[in-house]
Amino acid sequence: MIRVLAFDVFGTVVDWRSSIIGELEQFGKSQGLQRDWGAFADSWRGGYVPAMNQVRRGELPWTRLDDLHRRILDELLREAGIQADEDDVDHLNRAWHRLAPWPDAVAGLHRLKERFTITTLSNGNVSLLTEMAKRAGLPWDCVLSAEIFGHYKPDPEAYLGCADIMDVAPDELMLVAAHPSDLRAARDAGLRTAYVDRPLEWGQPGRYRVPFEADEFDSIATDLLDLADKL
Amino acid sequence: MIRVLAFDVFGTVVDWRSSIIGELEQFGKSQGLQRDWGAFADSWRGGYVPAMNQVRRGELPWTRLDDLHRRILDELLREAGIQADEDDVDHLNRAWHRLAPWPDAVAGLHRLKERFTITTLSNGNVSLLTEMAKRAGLPWDCVLSAEIFGHYKPDPEAYLGCADIMDVAPDELMLVAAHPSDLRAARDAGLRTAYVDRPLEWGQPGRYRVPFEADEFDSIATDLLDLADKL
C-alpha cells in the first residue's frame, strides 16, 4: 500500500528551462545584453550534476543548491564577459525559486493529495522549495529536501531519510520523477516508483530523453493528472 | 522586517487538551473503562518536558516525540492498571496527530500567509505535524520540527536552525507561541517574538498561566486573527 508520494521537482513538477530562459531574457534586457539565453540556461543546468557530485564525493562540504547555482552562474557570467551588480545577480540566481509549474501540475497534485500525503523530495534547498510552492500554488503537505538529509539524490540516504521522517516503510513511499536515474536509485533503496514523461524538459521534444524498460517502474504516466487516474 | 513566522503548535495552534480527552474517552468506551481522563491527559502532557529534557541533556539519544509520547503513555497505562491491544495503544498514541485547531487558527493562518511565509517550529515530529495539518487544514508553507535540527526547543539550535534553513536572519524570523519560556529562548537567540494568549490551554481559564512583562515580546495578541490585525 502506497501512503506517501515524494516528488522530484525540477523537470517533473516545474518547467525549469522555459522559466530560466524567461528570467535570463529579462536580465539581458535590464543589462542591455543579447546572448543565446537558451544555451546559457542549458549550461547553468548542466553545471548542476558535476557541482552536486563534488558534494556527494566529499570534495565540497555540504552546500545548498542555491549556493551551487550561484557558483555556476558566476562562472558562466565570467566566461560570457558579463559584469552585473550583486543585487541583480542575486535576483537572477533566485530565478530557481520562481519556476513555473507544468500546466497539469497544480491540478494533478490537488487530486493526488486527496488520497496520499504528498511531499517534495528534491535536491533544491528548503527555502527554494518553499518559496516556489508559495508562488506557484503547489499544495505540498510537507517540504522535504536533500538539505534535510545532508545527502543529495541519488544517494540512498535521501530516499531512506524521506521514508524515515514520514514514518513509513520504504515500500509505502513512491518517488514520482521524470528521470530514470532518480527512479532507479529510489527503487534500489526499496521505494516504489512512478515515471512521468516530460518530453519538453530540454526544449525540443525528446531531447536528452533517457530510455528505460517498460517494466522498470511501478507506474508510467504522461503527466500528473494521468498519474492521479492511474493510482 | 519580518519575513517568516514560525509557530509553536501544541497549545498555540491546536487545543491539545480537549482533543486528547476526547480520544481518551473514546478509548475508554472501546475498552469498557472509566477513568478521570482529564487528569490522564494532564499527566500525559506533563510527562513531555521531563522526557524531552532527557534527550536535551544527552541521557537519551535523539527520540522523536511520537516515541516519547508512547513511553509516557505506556507508563501511565501501567500505573492505571490498563491493558490494551498494541493496535489500540498505537492508535491512541497517534491522537497527537489528530488534534483540533483553536477556532481562530485556520482563518488566522490563511490571513497571515498572505503577507508572510508561515512554518511550524514545533517539538512534534515531521510526520505528526504533516498528518495534523492535512486533517485540520492548517495551510503551512513549510513543516519544520525539532526533529530536523536534532534539538528540542528551547535549545538555541532549533531557533537558529529554523532561520538558517529558511534563509533569513534571526531578526527576520518571528516565533509565535503561547508560552513565555519558548518565546524567551527564541528572543535570546535573536528572533522576534509574538505571544498569543490561550487561557483555556489547560482547561479552566488561566490555569498554569505563566506571567510575563508587558514589554518582553514584540507583539501580544489574543488569537491568530488578532495577530493578523497587528502585523
Coordinates of C-alpha atoms in Angstrom, one line a residue:
Chain A
M1 CA 0.0 0.0 0.0
I2 CA 1.4 3.4 -1.0
R3 CA 0.9 6.0 1.7
V4 CA 3.2 8.9 0.7
L5 CA 4.2 10.3 -2.7
A6 CA 7.5 12.1 -2.9
F7 CA 8.1 14.3 -5.9
D8 CA 11.2 15.2 -7.8
V9 CA 10.6 18.9 -8.6
F10 CA 12.9 20.3 -11.3
G11 CA 11.6 19.0 -14.6
T12 CA 9.0 16.7 -13.0
V13 CA 6.7 19.4 -11.4
V14 CA 8.1 22.6 -12.8
D15 CA 9.3 23.6 -16.3
W16 CA 12.7 25.0 -15.2
R17 CA 14.0 25.6 -18.8
S18 CA 11.3 28.0 -20.0
S19 CA 11.3 29.8 -16.7
I20 CA 15.0 30.3 -16.6
I21 CA 15.2 31.4 -20.2
G22 CA 12.5 34.0 -19.5
E23 CA 14.4 35.2 -16.4
L24 CA 17.6 35.4 -18.4
E25 CA 15.9 37.4 -21.1
Q26 CA 14.6 39.9 -18.5
F27 CA 18.1 40.1 -17.1
G28 CA 19.6 40.6 -20.5
K29 CA 17.2 43.5 -21.3
S30 CA 17.9 45.2 -18.0
Q31 CA 21.6 44.9 -18.7
G32 CA 21.3 45.9 -22.4
L33 CA 22.8 42.5 -23.4
Q34 CA 21.9 40.0 -26.1
R35 CA 23.1 36.4 -25.8
D36 CA 21.8 32.8 -26.6
W37 CA 19.9 32.5 -23.4
G38 CA 18.7 29.0 -24.3
A39 CA 22.3 27.8 -24.4
F40 CA 23.1 29.8 -21.2
A41 CA 20.1 28.1 -19.4
D42 CA 21.3 24.6 -20.6
S43 CA 24.9 25.4 -19.3
W44 CA 23.6 26.6 -16.0
R45 CA 21.5 23.4 -15.5
G46 CA 24.4 21.4 -17.0
G47 CA 26.7 22.5 -14.2
Y48 CA 24.4 21.2 -11.5
V49 CA 25.3 17.5 -11.6
P50 CA 29.1 18.0 -11.5
A51 CA 28.8 20.5 -8.7
M52 CA 26.5 18.3 -6.7
N53 CA 28.8 15.3 -7.3
Q54 CA 31.6 17.3 -5.7
V55 CA 29.5 17.5 -2.6
R56 CA 28.5 13.8 -2.9
R57 CA 32.1 12.7 -3.1
G58 CA 33.1 14.9 -0.1
E59 CA 35.3 17.3 -2.2
L60 CA 33.0 20.1 -1.0
P61 CA 31.3 20.3 2.4
W62 CA 27.5 20.4 2.4
T63 CA 26.5 23.2 0.1
R64 CA 22.9 24.1 -0.5
L65 CA 21.6 24.2 -4.1
D66 CA 21.2 28.0 -4.1
D67 CA 24.9 28.3 -3.5
L68 CA 25.9 25.7 -6.1
H69 CA 23.6 27.6 -8.6
R70 CA 25.5 30.8 -7.7
R71 CA 28.9 29.3 -8.2
I72 CA 27.9 28.0 -11.6
L73 CA 26.2 31.3 -12.6
D74 CA 29.3 33.3 -11.5
E75 CA 31.5 31.2 -13.7
L76 CA 29.1 31.4 -16.7
L77 CA 28.8 35.2 -16.4
R78 CA 32.6 35.5 -16.2
E79 CA 33.0 33.3 -19.3
A80 CA 30.5 35.4 -21.1
G81 CA 32.2 38.6 -20.1
I82 CA 29.1 39.9 -18.2
Q83 CA 29.5 42.1 -15.2
A84 CA 26.4 43.0 -13.2
D85 CA 25.6 44.4 -9.8
E86 CA 25.4 41.9 -6.8
D87 CA 21.7 42.6 -6.3
D88 CA 21.0 41.8 -10.0
V89 CA 23.0 38.6 -9.9
D90 CA 21.4 37.5 -6.6
H91 CA 17.9 38.2 -8.1
L92 CA 18.8 36.2 -11.2
N93 CA 20.2 33.3 -9.1
R94 CA 16.9 33.1 -7.3
A95 CA 15.1 32.6 -10.6
W96 CA 15.2 28.9 -9.5
H97 CA 12.7 29.9 -6.7
R98 CA 10.3 31.3 -9.3
L99 CA 9.9 28.4 -11.7
A100 CA 6.5 27.8 -13.3
P101 CA 4.7 24.5 -12.9
W102 CA 3.9 22.3 -15.9
P103 CA 0.2 23.0 -16.9
D104 CA -1.1 19.8 -15.3
A105 CA 0.9 20.1 -12.1
V106 CA -1.2 22.1 -9.7
A107 CA -4.5 20.3 -10.6
G108 CA -2.7 16.9 -10.5
L109 CA -1.2 17.5 -7.1
H110 CA -4.6 18.6 -5.7
R111 CA -6.1 15.3 -6.9
L112 CA -3.2 13.1 -5.6
K113 CA -3.3 14.9 -2.3
E114 CA -6.9 13.7 -1.7
R115 CA -5.6 10.1 -1.4
F116 CA -2.0 10.4 -0.4
T117 CA 0.4 12.5 1.6
I118 CA 2.4 14.5 -1.0
T119 CA 5.9 15.9 -0.3
T120 CA 8.8 17.2 -2.3
L121 CA 11.9 15.1 -2.4
S122 CA 14.2 17.5 -4.3
N123 CA 17.8 18.5 -4.4
G124 CA 16.6 22.0 -4.1
N125 CA 17.0 23.6 -0.7
V126 CA 14.1 24.0 1.7
S127 CA 13.7 27.8 1.3
L128 CA 13.9 27.5 -2.5
L129 CA 11.1 24.8 -2.5
T130 CA 9.0 26.8 0.0
E131 CA 9.1 30.0 -2.0
M132 CA 8.5 28.2 -5.3
A133 CA 5.4 26.4 -3.8
K134 CA 4.0 29.6 -2.4
R135 CA 4.3 31.5 -5.7
A136 CA 3.2 28.6 -7.9
G137 CA 0.4 27.3 -5.6
L138 CA 1.9 23.8 -5.3
P139 CA -0.1 22.3 -2.4
W140 CA 2.6 20.2 -0.7
D141 CA 1.7 18.5 2.6
C142 CA 5.4 18.7 3.5
V143 CA 8.6 20.1 2.1
L144 CA 11.5 17.7 2.2
S145 CA 14.8 18.2 0.6
A146 CA 18.3 16.7 0.3
E147 CA 19.3 19.6 2.6
I148 CA 17.4 17.9 5.4
F149 CA 19.2 14.6 5.0
G150 CA 22.6 16.1 4.2
H151 CA 22.7 13.9 1.1
Y152 CA 21.9 14.8 -2.5
K153 CA 19.9 12.3 -4.6
P154 CA 20.8 9.7 -5.9
D155 CA 22.5 8.9 -2.5
P156 CA 20.3 6.2 -0.8
E157 CA 20.2 8.3 2.4
A158 CA 17.9 10.8 0.7
Y159 CA 15.3 8.2 -0.2
L160 CA 15.5 6.3 3.0
G161 CA 15.6 9.5 5.1
C162 CA 12.4 10.5 3.4
A163 CA 10.7 7.2 4.4
D164 CA 12.0 7.5 7.9
I165 CA 10.9 11.1 8.6
M166 CA 7.5 10.4 7.0
D167 CA 7.3 7.3 9.3
V168 CA 6.5 4.8 6.5
A169 CA 8.3 1.7 5.2
P170 CA 10.3 2.3 2.0
D171 CA 7.8 0.3 0.0
E172 CA 5.0 2.5 1.3
L173 CA 6.7 5.5 -0.3
M174 CA 6.6 6.2 -4.1
L175 CA 9.0 8.5 -5.8
V176 CA 7.5 10.4 -8.7
A177 CA 10.1 11.7 -11.2
A178 CA 10.7 12.4 -14.9
H179 CA 14.3 10.9 -14.7
P180 CA 15.1 7.2 -14.8
S181 CA 18.4 7.7 -12.9
D182 CA 16.5 9.1 -9.9
L183 CA 13.8 6.4 -10.1
R184 CA 16.4 3.6 -10.3
A185 CA 18.2 4.8 -7.2
A186 CA 14.9 5.1 -5.4
R187 CA 13.9 1.6 -6.5
D188 CA 17.3 0.2 -5.4
A189 CA 16.6 1.8 -1.9
G190 CA 13.3 -0.1 -1.8
L191 CA 10.9 2.6 -2.8
R192 CA 8.0 2.3 -5.3
T193 CA 8.5 4.4 -8.4
A194 CA 6.4 6.3 -10.9
Y195 CA 7.8 7.8 -14.1
V196 CA 6.2 10.9 -15.5
D197 CA 7.0 11.8 -19.1
R198 CA 8.2 15.4 -19.7
P199 CA 9.4 15.3 -23.3
L200 CA 9.7 19.1 -23.4
E201 CA 12.0 19.4 -20.3
W202 CA 15.0 20.3 -22.5
G203 CA 13.1 22.3 -25.2
Q204 CA 12.7 20.2 -28.3
P205 CA 10.6 17.1 -27.9
G206 CA 12.6 14.1 -26.6
R207 CA 15.9 16.0 -26.3
Y208 CA 18.2 14.2 -23.8
R209 CA 15.4 11.6 -23.1
V210 CA 16.9 8.6 -21.3
P211 CA 15.5 5.2 -22.4
F212 CA 14.1 2.7 -19.9
E213 CA 12.4 -0.7 -19.9
A214 CA 8.6 -0.9 -19.9
D215 CA 8.7 -2.9 -16.6
E216 CA 11.3 -0.9 -14.8
F217 CA 9.0 1.2 -12.8
D218 CA 5.7 0.6 -11.0
S219 CA 3.8 3.2 -12.9
I220 CA 4.3 5.3 -16.1
A221 CA 2.2 8.4 -16.6
T222 CA 2.0 11.1 -19.3
D223 CA 1.5 13.8 -16.6
L224 CA 0.3 14.3 -13.0
L225 CA -3.4 14.1 -14.0
D226 CA -2.7 10.8 -15.7
L227 CA -0.9 9.6 -12.6
A228 CA -3.9 10.5 -10.5
D229 CA -6.1 8.4 -12.8
K230 CA -3.6 5.5 -12.6
L231 CA -3.1 5.5 -8.8
Chain B
M1 CA 11.4 43.5 8.6
I2 CA 9.7 40.2 9.4
R3 CA 9.7 37.7 6.6
V4 CA 8.9 34.4 8.2
L5 CA 6.5 33.4 11.0
A6 CA 7.4 30.2 12.8
F7 CA 4.6 28.8 15.0
D8 CA 4.7 26.7 18.1
V9 CA 1.9 24.2 17.6
F10 CA 0.7 22.4 20.7
G11 CA -1.4 24.9 22.7
T12 CA -0.7 27.8 20.3
V13 CA -2.4 26.5 17.1
V14 CA -4.2 23.4 18.4
D15 CA -6.2 22.7 21.5
W16 CA -4.3 19.5 22.6
R17 CA -6.2 19.0 25.9
S18 CA -9.8 18.9 24.6
S19 CA -8.7 16.7 21.7
I20 CA -6.7 14.3 23.9
I21 CA -9.5 14.0 26.4
G22 CA -11.9 13.2 23.6
E23 CA -9.7 10.5 22.3
L24 CA -9.1 9.0 25.8
E25 CA -12.9 8.9 26.3
Q26 CA -13.3 7.0 23.0
F27 CA -10.5 4.7 24.1
G28 CA -12.2 4.2 27.5
K29 CA -15.5 3.3 25.9
S30 CA -14.0 0.9 23.5
Q31 CA -12.2 -0.8 26.4
G32 CA -15.2 -0.6 28.8
L33 CA -13.2 1.6 31.2
Q34 CA -14.0 4.7 33.2
R35 CA -11.2 7.0 34.5
D36 CA -10.6 10.7 35.1
W37 CA -9.5 11.3 31.6
G38 CA -8.8 15.0 32.2
A39 CA -6.2 14.1 34.8
F40 CA -4.8 11.3 32.5
A41 CA -4.4 13.9 29.7
D42 CA -2.7 16.3 32.0
S43 CA -0.3 13.6 33.2
W44 CA 0.5 12.6 29.6
R45 CA 1.3 16.1 28.6
G46 CA 3.1 16.6 32.0
G47 CA 5.5 13.8 31.1
Y48 CA 6.6 15.5 28.0
V49 CA 9.0 18.1 29.4
P50 CA 10.9 15.7 31.6
A51 CA 11.2 13.1 28.7
M52 CA 12.4 15.8 26.3
N53 CA 14.9 17.1 28.8
Q54 CA 16.4 13.6 29.0
V55 CA 17.1 14.0 25.2
R56 CA 18.3 17.6 25.6
R57 CA 20.8 16.5 28.3
G58 CA 22.0 13.6 26.2
E59 CA 20.7 10.9 28.6
L60 CA 18.6 9.6 25.7
P61 CA 19.7 9.6 22.1
W62 CA 17.6 11.5 19.7
T63 CA 14.0 10.3 20.1
R64 CA 11.1 11.6 18.1
L65 CA 8.1 13.0 20.0
D66 CA 5.8 10.1 18.9
D67 CA 8.2 7.7 20.7
L68 CA 8.4 9.9 23.8
H69 CA 4.6 10.1 23.9
R70 CA 4.5 6.4 23.7
R71 CA 6.9 5.8 26.6
I72 CA 4.9 8.1 28.8
L73 CA 1.6 6.5 27.7
D74 CA 2.8 3.0 28.4
E75 CA 3.8 4.1 31.9
L76 CA 0.5 5.8 32.6
L77 CA -1.4 2.8 31.3
R78 CA 0.7 0.5 33.6
E79 CA 0.1 2.8 36.6
A80 CA -3.6 2.8 35.9
G81 CA -3.7 -1.0 35.5
I82 CA -5.0 -0.8 31.9
Q83 CA -4.0 -3.5 29.4
A84 CA -4.9 -3.0 25.8
D85 CA -4.0 -4.4 22.4
E86 CA -1.0 -3.0 20.6
D87 CA -3.1 -1.6 17.8
D88 CA -5.4 0.2 20.2
V89 CA -2.5 1.7 22.1
D90 CA -0.7 2.8 18.9
H91 CA -3.9 4.4 17.6
L92 CA -4.3 6.2 21.0
N93 CA -0.7 7.4 20.9
R94 CA -1.3 8.9 17.5
A95 CA -4.1 11.0 19.0
W96 CA -1.4 13.8 19.0
H97 CA -1.6 13.7 15.1
R98 CA -5.3 14.4 15.3
L99 CA -5.5 17.5 17.4
A100 CA -8.2 20.1 16.6
P101 CA -7.2 23.7 15.9
W102 CA -8.4 26.6 18.1
P103 CA -11.4 28.2 16.4
D104 CA -9.4 31.1 15.0
A105 CA -6.4 29.2 13.8
V106 CA -7.2 28.1 10.3
A107 CA -8.6 31.5 9.3
G108 CA -5.8 33.4 11.1
L109 CA -3.1 31.3 9.3
H110 CA -4.7 32.0 5.9
R111 CA -4.6 35.7 6.6
L112 CA -1.0 35.7 7.9
K113 CA 0.1 33.5 4.9
E114 CA -0.8 36.3 2.5
R115 CA 1.9 38.5 3.9
F116 CA 4.5 36.1 5.4
T117 CA 5.9 32.7 4.9
I118 CA 4.4 30.5 7.6
T119 CA 6.1 27.4 9.1
T120 CA 5.7 25.2 12.1
L121 CA 8.6 25.2 14.6
S122 CA 7.4 22.5 16.9
N123 CA 8.8 19.8 19.0
G124 CA 6.4 17.4 17.3
N125 CA 8.0 15.2 14.7
V126 CA 7.6 15.9 11.0
S127 CA 5.1 13.1 10.3
L128 CA 3.0 14.1 13.2
L129 CA 2.8 17.8 12.1
T130 CA 2.2 16.7 8.5
E131 CA -0.7 14.5 9.3
M132 CA -2.2 17.0 11.8
A133 CA -2.0 19.8 9.1
K134 CA -3.7 17.6 6.5
R135 CA -6.6 16.6 8.8
A136 CA -7.1 20.1 10.3
G137 CA -6.5 22.2 7.1
L138 CA -3.5 24.1 8.6
P139 CA -2.1 25.8 5.5
W140 CA 1.6 25.7 6.3
D141 CA 4.1 26.8 3.7
C142 CA 6.7 24.6 5.3
V143 CA 6.8 22.0 8.0
L144 CA 9.8 22.4 10.3
S145 CA 10.4 20.5 13.5
A146 CA 13.0 20.0 16.3
E147 CA 13.4 16.6 14.6
I148 CA 15.1 18.3 11.6
F149 CA 17.6 20.2 13.7
G150 CA 18.2 17.3 16.2
H151 CA 17.5 19.7 19.0
Y152 CA 14.3 20.2 21.0
K153 CA 13.2 23.7 21.8
P154 CA 14.2 25.6 23.9
D155 CA 17.7 24.7 22.6
P156 CA 19.0 27.7 20.6
E157 CA 19.9 25.3 17.7
A158 CA 16.2 24.9 17.0
Y159 CA 15.5 28.6 16.6
L160 CA 18.7 29.3 14.7
G161 CA 18.3 26.2 12.5
C162 CA 14.9 27.5 11.5
A163 CA 16.3 30.9 10.5
D164 CA 19.2 29.2 8.6
I165 CA 17.0 26.7 6.6
M166 CA 14.5 29.5 5.8
D167 CA 17.5 31.6 4.6
V168 CA 16.6 34.6 6.7
A169 CA 18.5 36.5 9.5
P170 CA 17.3 35.6 13.0
D171 CA 15.6 39.0 13.4
E172 CA 13.7 38.5 10.2
L173 CA 12.1 35.4 11.8
M174 CA 9.3 35.7 14.4
L175 CA 8.3 32.9 16.7
V176 CA 4.6 32.8 17.5
A177 CA 3.8 31.0 20.8
A178 CA 1.5 30.8 23.8
H179 CA 4.4 30.0 26.2
P180 CA 6.8 32.7 27.6
S181 CA 9.6 30.1 28.1
D182 CA 9.6 29.3 24.3
L183 CA 9.5 33.0 23.4
R184 CA 12.2 33.9 25.8
A185 CA 14.6 31.3 24.4
A186 CA 13.7 32.5 20.8
R187 CA 14.4 36.1 21.8
D188 CA 17.7 35.1 23.4
A189 CA 18.6 33.5 20.1
G190 CA 17.9 36.8 18.3
L191 CA 14.4 36.1 16.9
R192 CA 11.4 38.4 17.0
T193 CA 8.5 37.2 19.3
A194 CA 4.7 37.2 19.3
Y195 CA 2.8 36.0 22.3
V196 CA -0.7 34.6 21.7
D197 CA -3.0 34.2 24.7
R198 CA -4.5 30.8 25.1
P199 CA -6.2 30.9 28.5
L200 CA -8.0 27.6 28.0
E201 CA -5.0 25.5 27.1
W202 CA -5.1 23.7 30.4
G203 CA -8.9 23.6 30.8
Q204 CA -10.0 26.2 33.3
P205 CA -9.3 29.8 32.3
G206 CA -5.7 30.9 33.3
R207 CA -4.7 27.5 34.8
Y208 CA -0.9 27.3 34.7
R209 CA -0.7 30.7 33.0
V210 CA 2.9 32.0 33.2
P211 CA 3.2 35.8 33.9
F212 CA 5.4 38.0 31.7
E213 CA 6.3 41.7 31.4
A214 CA 4.3 43.9 29.0
D215 CA 7.4 44.8 27.0
E216 CA 9.0 41.4 26.9
F217 CA 7.8 40.4 23.5
D218 CA 7.4 42.3 20.2
S219 CA 3.7 41.6 19.9
I220 CA 0.9 40.3 22.1
A221 CA -2.3 39.0 20.6
T222 CA -5.5 37.4 21.8
D223 CA -5.6 34.9 18.9
L224 CA -4.2 34.4 15.4
L225 CA -6.8 36.7 13.8
D226 CA -5.8 39.5 16.3
L227 CA -2.1 38.8 15.4
A228 CA -3.0 39.2 11.6
D229 CA -4.6 42.6 12.5
K230 CA -1.5 43.6 14.5
L231 CA 1.2 42.5 12.0

